[in-house]
XYZ file of C-alpha atoms in Angstrom:
620
model
C -17.596 -13.803 -28.120
C -16.294 -13.329 -24.281
C -14.643 -10.368 -25.127
C -17.397 -8.921 -26.770
C -19.628 -9.745 -24.052
C -16.923 -7.939 -21.803
C -16.614 -4.796 -23.990
C -20.302 -4.283 -24.200
C -20.846 -4.576 -20.349
C -18.271 -2.074 -20.112
C -19.588 0.501 -22.475
C -23.406 -0.215 -20.756
C -21.585 0.570 -17.579
C -20.220 3.509 -18.674
C -23.444 4.536 -20.281
C -25.685 3.665 -16.996
C -23.255 6.529 -15.270
C -23.633 8.894 -17.738
C -27.354 8.755 -17.315
C -26.899 8.962 -13.947
C -24.856 12.047 -13.982
C -27.789 13.756 -16.157
C -30.503 12.286 -13.582
C -28.941 15.162 -11.382
C -31.137 17.915 -13.040
C -32.788 16.006 -15.486
C -34.662 12.984 -14.624
C -35.121 13.607 -10.906
C -34.599 10.007 -9.510
C -36.197 8.568 -6.473
C -33.422 7.242 -4.410
C -34.469 3.342 -4.788
C -34.289 3.772 -8.578
C -31.277 5.660 -8.161
C -29.587 3.123 -6.181
C -30.717 0.340 -8.374
C -28.830 1.786 -11.389
C -25.518 2.524 -9.521
C -25.754 -1.504 -8.681
C -26.778 -2.608 -12.318
C -23.642 -0.653 -13.397
C -21.574 -1.989 -10.758
C -22.633 -5.758 -11.634
C -22.217 -4.515 -15.526
C -18.494 -3.189 -14.433
C -17.808 -6.727 -12.523
C -19.143 -8.458 -15.576
C -16.757 -7.017 -17.842
C -13.876 -7.874 -15.507
C -14.745 -11.614 -14.918
C -15.252 -11.978 -18.669
C -11.428 -10.705 -19.131
C -10.737 -13.174 -16.275
C -12.687 -16.143 -17.971
C -10.565 -15.410 -20.941
C -7.676 -15.957 -19.165
C -8.777 -18.911 -17.280
C -9.415 -20.838 -20.768
C -6.358 -19.447 -22.617
C -8.662 -17.704 -25.161
C -5.867 -16.479 -27.528
C -8.405 -14.687 -29.509
C -8.030 -12.276 -27.077
C -4.776 -9.667 -27.918
C -4.602 -9.090 -24.013
C -4.702 -12.742 -23.368
C -2.271 -13.507 -26.185
C 0.449 -11.274 -24.936
C 0.083 -11.967 -21.371
C -0.484 -15.718 -20.844
C 0.078 -18.951 -21.861
C -1.792 -22.398 -21.628
C 1.259 -23.913 -19.645
C 0.511 -21.467 -16.705
C -0.642 -22.598 -13.222
C -4.713 -21.595 -12.843
C -3.445 -18.913 -10.059
C -1.362 -17.271 -12.600
C -4.089 -17.409 -15.429
C -6.242 -15.497 -13.128
C -3.711 -12.889 -12.036
C -2.477 -12.669 -15.415
C -6.094 -10.735 -15.547
C -4.473 -7.757 -13.598
C -0.538 -8.286 -14.460
C -0.697 -5.682 -17.439
C -1.516 -1.947 -18.052
C -5.129 -2.674 -19.597
C -6.229 -5.784 -17.083
C -4.941 -3.430 -14.136
C -7.124 -0.262 -15.002
C -9.940 -2.573 -15.599
C -9.542 -3.790 -11.893
C -9.128 -0.354 -10.814
C -12.679 0.696 -12.698
C -13.974 -2.671 -10.737
C -12.901 -1.567 -7.673
C -14.147 1.717 -8.117
C -17.742 0.209 -8.457
C -17.530 -1.848 -6.073
C -17.022 0.792 -3.449
C -19.828 2.812 -5.106
C -22.137 -0.688 -4.750
C -21.234 -1.116 -1.143
C -22.009 2.813 -0.001
C -25.290 2.310 -1.976
C -26.267 0.232 0.886
C -25.085 3.098 3.621
C -28.230 3.990 5.958
C -28.270 6.850 8.632
C -26.912 9.257 6.044
C -29.457 11.950 4.372
C -30.723 10.462 0.914
C -29.625 13.685 -1.550
C -26.339 13.386 0.238
C -25.783 10.063 -0.956
C -27.178 10.296 -4.104
C -24.621 13.350 -4.813
C -21.922 11.284 -3.586
C -22.938 8.296 -5.576
C -22.952 10.853 -8.793
C -19.284 11.799 -8.195
C -18.731 8.342 -8.178
C -20.541 7.620 -11.542
C -18.277 11.152 -12.981
C -15.006 9.286 -11.873
C -16.352 6.108 -13.598
C -16.875 7.656 -16.625
C -13.356 9.289 -16.696
C -11.577 5.985 -16.341
C -14.324 3.917 -18.311
C -13.438 6.438 -21.431
C -9.840 6.175 -20.611
C -10.097 2.221 -20.634
C -12.224 2.222 -23.858
C -10.072 4.683 -26.114
C -6.393 3.949 -25.090
C -6.479 0.705 -22.905
C -8.702 -1.199 -24.282
C -8.226 -4.966 -22.796
C -10.736 -6.828 -25.059
C -9.327 -5.982 -28.585
C -9.782 -9.715 -30.755
C -6.211 -10.964 -32.643
C -6.820 -10.318 -36.821
C -4.706 -13.854 -37.099
C -5.581 -17.317 -35.496
C -3.073 -18.045 -33.087
C -2.751 -21.145 -30.385
C -0.574 -19.996 -27.742
C 0.222 -16.986 -26.128
C 3.315 -14.843 -25.233
C 3.344 -15.503 -21.379
C 3.122 -13.829 -18.104
C 6.452 -12.111 -16.927
C 7.744 -14.312 -14.503
C 8.748 -12.003 -11.789
C 4.710 -11.618 -11.515
C 4.458 -15.187 -11.312
C 4.115 -15.621 -7.404
C 1.155 -15.982 -5.016
C 2.092 -13.140 -2.782
C 2.245 -11.032 -6.089
C -0.928 -12.627 -7.234
C -2.994 -10.841 -4.525
C -0.784 -7.849 -3.811
C -2.073 -5.240 -6.796
C -6.027 -6.008 -5.487
C -5.298 -5.241 -2.239
C -3.166 -2.327 -3.111
C -5.675 -0.856 -5.625
C -8.565 -1.508 -2.738
C -6.801 1.447 -0.990
C -5.694 3.421 -3.840
C -9.271 3.623 -5.207
C -10.986 3.546 -1.866
C -10.035 7.153 -1.362
C -12.209 7.770 -4.313
C -15.243 7.577 -2.035
C -13.607 9.344 0.634
C -13.153 12.179 -1.799
C -16.542 12.065 -3.379
C -18.242 12.203 0.312
C -15.900 14.953 1.173
C -17.091 17.079 -2.088
C -20.730 15.864 -1.593
C -20.571 17.182 1.843
C -19.098 21.011 0.708
C -21.499 20.997 -2.121
C -24.703 20.801 0.447
C -22.765 22.324 3.536
C -23.744 19.148 5.266
C -23.849 18.649 9.446
C -21.122 16.902 10.782
C -22.344 13.113 9.985
C -20.841 12.998 6.729
C -17.349 13.623 9.020
C -18.104 10.006 10.406
C -19.226 8.265 7.253
C -15.970 9.252 5.591
C -14.010 8.174 8.969
C -15.126 4.607 8.219
C -14.280 4.559 4.521
C -10.814 6.020 5.121
C -10.425 3.662 7.494
C -10.985 0.740 5.088
C -8.844 2.435 2.542
C -5.867 3.065 4.529
C -6.158 -0.354 6.003
C -6.052 -1.748 2.571
C -3.387 0.490 1.347
C -1.134 -0.669 4.468
C -1.955 -4.454 3.517
C -0.967 -3.919 -0.318
C 2.023 -1.875 0.522
C 3.261 -4.763 3.102
C 2.593 -7.487 0.333
C 4.612 -5.518 -2.062
C 7.423 -5.130 0.582
C 7.486 -8.813 1.451
C 7.257 -10.067 -2.058
C 10.106 -7.855 -2.931
C 12.192 -9.416 0.221
C 11.618 -12.874 -0.832
C 11.702 -12.708 -4.315
C 14.136 -10.222 -6.015
C 17.053 -11.710 -3.995
C 18.448 -8.499 -2.748
C 17.854 -9.079 0.783
C 16.158 -5.699 1.420
C 12.458 -5.053 1.947
C 12.105 -1.335 0.906
C 14.420 0.296 -1.729
C 13.029 3.908 -2.098
C 11.831 2.821 -5.650
C 9.623 5.474 -7.373
C 7.061 3.101 -7.411
C 7.234 2.364 -4.279
C 7.031 6.129 -3.140
C 4.032 6.374 -5.000
C 2.240 4.059 -2.672
C 3.931 5.834 0.178
C 2.510 9.341 -0.265
C -1.332 8.431 -0.056
C -0.495 5.891 2.702
C 1.001 8.896 5.144
C -1.577 11.259 3.589
C -4.407 8.887 4.575
C -2.863 8.519 7.991
C -3.196 12.150 8.535
C -6.409 11.876 7.507
C -7.305 9.440 9.704
C -5.768 10.957 12.788
C -7.663 14.296 11.628
C -10.912 12.808 11.819
C -10.736 11.710 15.248
C -10.454 15.180 16.124
C -13.860 15.425 15.053
C -14.553 13.956 18.509
C -13.530 17.193 20.571
C -12.841 20.173 18.021
C -14.931 21.126 14.835
C -12.883 23.608 13.041
C -10.647 21.160 11.476
C -13.304 19.911 9.080
C -11.825 21.965 5.846
C -8.417 20.588 6.604
C -10.281 17.185 6.504
C -11.677 18.349 3.061
C -8.418 19.028 1.952
C -6.767 15.978 2.698
C -9.548 13.952 1.401
C -9.157 15.521 -2.226
C -5.083 15.034 -1.795
C -5.316 11.292 -0.748
C -7.504 10.592 -3.920
C -5.256 13.191 -6.175
C -1.893 11.692 -4.969
C -3.407 8.021 -5.826
C -4.190 9.235 -9.423
C -1.182 10.915 -9.783
C 0.451 7.567 -8.806
C -1.155 6.077 -11.634
C -0.321 8.666 -14.396
C 3.548 8.293 -13.334
C 3.307 4.059 -13.520
C 1.279 3.861 -16.620
C 2.413 6.457 -18.584
C 5.981 5.027 -18.720
C 7.251 8.166 -17.633
C 9.078 6.876 -14.768
C 11.355 4.427 -16.943
C 12.313 6.899 -19.018
C 10.893 10.503 -19.938
C 11.100 9.447 -23.856
C 8.836 6.561 -23.244
C 6.141 8.903 -22.721
C 5.819 9.763 -26.394
C 5.826 5.950 -27.234
C 2.711 5.939 -24.960
C 1.547 9.721 -25.467
C -2.167 8.880 -25.487
C -2.075 7.124 -22.156
C -0.193 9.739 -20.681
C -2.001 12.350 -21.686
C -5.271 10.718 -20.556
C -4.446 9.998 -17.472
C -2.801 13.470 -16.990
C -6.363 15.142 -18.350
C -7.875 13.133 -15.559
C -5.580 13.926 -12.689
C -6.087 17.707 -13.631
C -9.656 17.368 -14.079
C -10.164 15.782 -10.592
C -7.614 17.521 -8.827
C -8.817 20.850 -10.229
C -12.227 20.290 -9.621
C -11.823 19.231 -5.887
C -9.680 21.876 -4.984
C -11.675 24.195 -6.901
C -14.898 23.308 -4.494
C -12.451 23.281 -1.528
C -11.419 27.108 -2.288
C -14.958 27.834 -3.235
C -17.468 26.296 -0.780
C -16.519 26.873 2.994
C -17.751 24.358 5.595
C -20.594 25.913 8.175
C -18.488 28.061 11.190
C -18.002 25.804 13.926
C -15.905 25.633 17.139
C -12.347 27.531 17.043
C -9.579 25.154 17.735
C -8.142 24.672 21.389
C -4.814 24.913 20.273
C -2.794 24.770 24.295
C 0.731 24.131 24.709
C 0.457 20.493 24.823
C -3.006 18.746 24.207
C -4.620 15.947 22.300
C -5.837 18.749 19.526
C -2.307 20.821 19.196
C -0.377 16.660 19.137
C -2.633 15.394 16.249
C -2.282 19.142 14.381
C 1.532 19.217 14.628
C 1.555 15.466 13.814
C -0.686 16.112 10.382
C 1.639 18.917 9.874
C 4.642 17.185 9.689
C 2.954 13.970 7.894
C 2.160 16.237 5.045
C 5.684 17.514 4.608
C 7.118 14.388 4.642
C 4.769 13.463 1.989
C 5.970 16.568 -0.160
C 9.403 15.628 0.374
C 8.745 11.972 -0.967
C 7.284 13.563 -4.274
C 9.990 15.923 -4.572
C 12.401 13.803 -4.663
C 10.304 11.341 -6.757
C 9.368 13.927 -9.995
C 12.818 15.756 -9.412
C 14.976 13.491 -11.834
C 11.613 13.698 -14.413
C 11.453 17.637 -13.966
C 15.214 17.743 -14.485
C 15.330 15.265 -17.648
C 12.498 17.334 -19.430
C 14.224 20.667 -19.078
C 18.283 19.625 -19.371
C 17.557 15.950 -21.119
C 19.821 15.094 -18.593
C 19.177 12.112 -16.518
C 19.635 11.775 -12.433
C 18.857 9.609 -9.584
C 17.419 10.647 -6.550
C 17.783 7.220 -4.249
C 18.241 6.192 -0.358
C 20.489 8.660 0.889
C 18.368 11.676 -0.091
C 15.085 9.933 1.475
C 16.527 8.747 4.521
C 18.618 11.756 5.356
C 15.050 13.857 4.618
C 12.024 11.882 5.502
C 13.240 9.924 8.269
C 14.367 13.053 10.240
C 10.728 14.609 9.511
C 8.913 11.616 10.572
C 10.951 11.049 13.923
C 8.933 14.189 15.980
C 5.833 12.454 14.564
C 6.389 9.260 16.288
C 7.418 10.826 19.340
C 4.123 12.864 20.015
C 2.125 9.827 18.758
C 3.634 7.780 21.932
C 2.345 10.312 24.217
C -0.879 11.595 22.258
C -3.393 9.160 24.113
C -2.539 10.392 27.150
C -3.167 13.931 26.505
C -6.661 15.844 27.401
C -8.765 17.213 24.330
C -9.428 20.406 26.619
C -6.395 20.907 28.990
C -2.839 20.866 28.880
C -2.628 18.268 31.654
C -0.969 15.109 30.906
C -1.805 11.770 32.931
C 0.524 9.857 34.737
C 3.443 12.164 33.797
C 5.742 11.413 36.351
C 5.352 7.861 35.473
C 6.316 8.340 31.617
C 9.085 10.717 32.379
C 10.738 8.015 34.737
C 9.985 5.199 32.199
C 11.480 6.900 29.379
C 14.744 7.999 31.351
C 15.529 4.162 32.427
C 14.485 2.875 28.827
C 16.848 5.472 27.424
C 19.867 4.260 29.860
C 18.865 0.733 29.323
C 18.979 1.223 25.247
C 22.348 3.133 25.440
C 23.993 0.626 27.446
C 22.884 -2.059 24.912
C 23.853 -0.223 22.342
C 27.503 0.713 23.831
C 28.502 -2.575 24.917
C 27.102 -4.477 21.546
C 27.539 -2.175 18.548
C 26.925 1.315 18.710
C 25.276 3.284 16.045
C 23.527 6.725 16.355
C 20.522 5.667 14.006
C 20.511 2.315 15.466
C 20.167 3.837 18.876
C 17.495 6.416 17.926
C 15.380 3.777 16.068
C 15.523 1.269 18.846
C 14.788 3.978 21.475
C 11.970 5.184 19.725
C 10.390 1.791 18.744
C 10.699 0.645 22.386
C 9.607 3.931 23.732
C 6.278 3.735 21.583
C 5.425 0.361 22.706
C 6.139 1.065 26.292
C 4.278 4.402 26.906
C 0.995 2.043 24.730
C 1.702 -0.108 27.527
C 1.380 2.436 30.317
C -1.755 4.196 28.860
C -3.403 1.237 28.697
C -2.304 0.199 32.439
C -3.104 3.644 33.670
C -6.364 4.375 31.600
C -8.229 1.140 31.423
C -9.283 -1.518 33.797
C -8.129 -4.771 32.561
C -10.795 -7.339 31.162
C -9.765 -9.849 28.071
C -13.073 -9.271 26.366
C -13.966 -7.867 22.776
C -14.940 -4.505 23.916
C -11.993 -3.914 26.068
C -9.994 -4.617 22.641
C -12.029 -2.327 20.691
C -11.471 0.385 23.555
C -7.738 -0.191 23.539
C -7.571 -0.607 19.877
C -5.549 2.600 18.770
C -2.848 1.502 21.211
C -2.655 -1.606 19.610
C -1.918 0.347 16.394
C 0.496 2.268 18.127
C 2.259 -0.936 19.588
C 2.119 -2.257 15.934
C 4.256 0.844 14.646
C 6.587 0.365 17.432
C 7.343 -3.317 16.423
C 7.523 -2.125 13.105
C 10.144 0.365 13.685
C 12.275 -2.223 15.665
C 12.229 -4.214 12.718
C 13.090 -1.736 10.309
C 15.573 -0.235 12.739
C 17.539 -3.815 13.338
C 17.245 -5.006 9.844
C 18.382 -2.011 8.011
C 21.140 -0.979 10.507
C 22.487 -4.218 12.133
C 22.475 -6.444 8.756
C 25.750 -8.391 8.311
C 26.865 -9.566 5.036
C 28.936 -12.443 4.271
C 30.442 -13.758 0.678
C 31.847 -17.209 -0.196
C 32.888 -19.027 -3.270
C 31.865 -22.461 -2.510
C 31.960 -26.429 -4.575
C 29.370 -28.564 -3.489
C 30.325 -30.284 -0.303
C 32.022 -27.442 1.417
C 31.358 -26.202 4.571
C 31.600 -22.859 6.194
C 30.591 -20.761 9.248
C 27.453 -17.994 9.530
C 27.767 -16.336 12.988
C 29.504 -19.297 14.355
C 27.112 -22.147 12.723
C 28.796 -24.524 10.587
C 26.673 -24.757 7.370
C 27.115 -27.697 4.589
C 26.750 -26.616 0.852
C 25.351 -29.998 -0.028
C 24.763 -30.077 -3.853
C 22.919 -28.567 -6.902
C 19.425 -29.870 -7.809
C 17.963 -29.005 -11.223
C 14.321 -29.911 -11.799
C 11.498 -29.158 -14.502
C 8.091 -27.602 -13.030
C 5.066 -26.978 -14.848
C 6.435 -23.760 -16.597
C 10.124 -23.235 -15.648
C 12.949 -24.957 -14.931
C 14.144 -24.583 -11.421
C 17.987 -24.877 -10.054
C 18.802 -24.972 -6.411
C 21.563 -25.101 -4.203
C 20.866 -27.042 -1.024
C 22.026 -25.969 2.212
C 22.146 -27.595 5.802
C 22.281 -24.856 8.554
C 23.617 -26.085 11.857
C 24.839 -29.013 10.795
C 26.525 -29.842 14.181
C 23.364 -29.768 16.062
C 20.288 -32.247 16.326
C 18.384 -29.824 14.553
C 19.467 -29.191 11.033
C 17.466 -27.061 8.925
C 17.549 -27.560 5.141
C 17.648 -23.978 3.284
C 17.096 -24.026 -0.754
C 18.059 -20.936 -2.938
C 18.368 -20.853 -6.670
C 17.139 -19.660 -9.806
C 14.215 -20.289 -12.202
C 14.647 -20.133 -15.606
C 10.977 -19.612 -18.129
C 11.619 -21.040 -21.745
C 8.361 -19.311 -22.955
C 10.028 -15.630 -21.643
C 13.413 -17.048 -21.883
C 14.302 -14.961 -18.512
C 16.126 -16.200 -15.313
C 14.877 -15.379 -12.022
C 16.797 -15.235 -8.429
C 14.974 -17.372 -6.074
C 16.071 -16.605 -2.482
C 16.259 -19.264 0.162
C 15.475 -17.918 3.648
C 15.377 -19.389 7.169
C 12.777 -17.641 9.474
C 13.976 -17.293 12.962
C 11.778 -15.294 15.682
C 14.839 -12.933 15.877
C 16.519 -12.895 12.349
C 16.540 -14.233 8.705
C 19.339 -16.241 7.413
C 18.886 -15.151 3.830
C 20.709 -17.157 1.037
C 21.432 -16.102 -2.633
C 23.070 -18.404 -4.985
C 25.223 -16.360 -7.743
C 26.691 -17.429 -10.793
C 29.181 -20.284 -11.505
C 32.963 -19.864 -11.765
C 35.862 -22.229 -11.759
C 33.714 -25.022 -10.378
C 32.558 -22.906 -7.669
C 29.104 -21.030 -6.852
C 29.169 -17.787 -5.399
C 27.216 -17.444 -2.464
C 25.876 -14.443 -0.530
C 24.608 -14.826 2.798
C 22.995 -12.082 4.747
C 21.684 -12.049 8.293
C 18.771 -10.105 9.072
C 17.954 -9.353 12.552
C 14.466 -8.987 13.407
C 13.297 -8.536 9.981
C 10.115 -10.176 11.119
C 8.804 -7.917 13.447
C 8.345 -5.548 10.329
C 5.331 -7.898 9.198
C 4.267 -8.476 12.714
C 3.910 -4.608 13.314
C 2.045 -4.187 10.167
C -0.330 -7.128 10.911
C -1.251 -5.268 14.062
C -1.873 -2.140 12.104
C -4.099 -3.853 9.506
C -5.855 -5.717 12.593
C -6.524 -2.747 14.076
C -8.046 -0.725 11.333
C -10.040 -3.621 11.027
C -11.309 -3.186 14.392
C -11.929 0.576 14.055
C -14.078 -0.046 10.804
C -16.296 -2.396 12.548
C -16.992 -0.465 15.955
C -20.251 2.036 15.322
């Protein structure tokens, strides 16, 4: 019964959006009635999604999707997250979030009524496309033809609190760009005044902030759950989320230029279309199975072809309107040798080049396999040697952009900045030389520290220090840049200066980690709710009064018959001591210990960036 309710709610929501699409030319609804149908459609889509969630929570195995991806022994949180822990449910979540954005946009004030209606009509069109995709190829409400009493269980790798909230946050970023896309297209169609740019700025900030949080959650989950000691692998799925993030960053910075220059409007429209197109293209790559193997595309051709068709419709429509519709004529760009506008333009160009470089590295193996039936891999060395050098000049420009002028080429307090940079360079060079010199380590540390120092100097020289809410709102862009600098330090140190130690140990053995004695005390096995846990217990720094206990091991899930690795991590402010328990051989356990210096700075920097995004959204 609940599956029928969910399916009918979804079908009715699609029907209402189709009705709204016709209203543009036939029914001519007034604003209040139009918004009523938009909100009704959103509520029906939510009802459909929560119907599926209810089926998971109650272990209704008459639903085929629940049978495939859940089990009655699962803890409640994983029954809930199982709703989107599969293809069909995740696409329904995608549609649900799109409806939520439409719902809240229908309450937007201080914009012209026809512009708001046109934006929501474009949203309705997107709802129809993805709704039909779900109904025709990815229906999560199919009913089992036979009676079953138990499910097959959720993928054990997905059974983690971090990954339970990662997809909704990430999708809020992906799908949030749909409303930015719709606003930009509506602005072109109506040749609207510049008010729509300020509306787009708010929604692009919301999307970018969610996407930042979603990527960070996924990265942190990979760090502590997958047991390989790293936080980023340049995996194609990771790249797919990074591309709209970089393009979205360019969009946010372009929208800042609305304060000083109006001629950038067309570039903003281009970026708005690009961000959502990249999100849809990423959905195609992940959901079609083409990333795993080109040949799996044929096994799921209906889904792959359908999403690819949606991508071409959205991208083709968006860029066709972009080419045919000209924004209103406005001021010419004031590009001086070095001013705020020229710095932002150069930064934008660098970010788009970086995005295209990542895109090429991600799809090139697919193209080669299609053409030559030969599988190749493009991994970290390619991306590290191409993307990072492109981004470094952009980060350097970011460090000085806040102190540049909009209309002149003057730099405030230029002597202070030059002297500070020289002193900092000497200090970092000496530190790198006497400790462990590494070219990339020197560049990364200098860049991160310089961004932080330049932001602090800009705050001290440009504002009167007051510990009030308004003061922190004013300096908010500098806080975001400080977050970037802190994250760069964490990325550099944890990547370049990581130290790895391997041991073969028996229970009761002692060993040294960076001068600290560690005891491999014992192996423990326990039976949890839905898995069996094996843990190696380590006592760190046993010669001191403060002994830290670390547990690393494996989980065995009998339903799925899958073993997962569970890392043990001792978090310290300046490093993580990362333990991995391997296999047993000749009564000895293989133990790998990784020392990751300043890795926590990555998450601290991201927190500051997300905080800055939230503050920027709340500002008028």
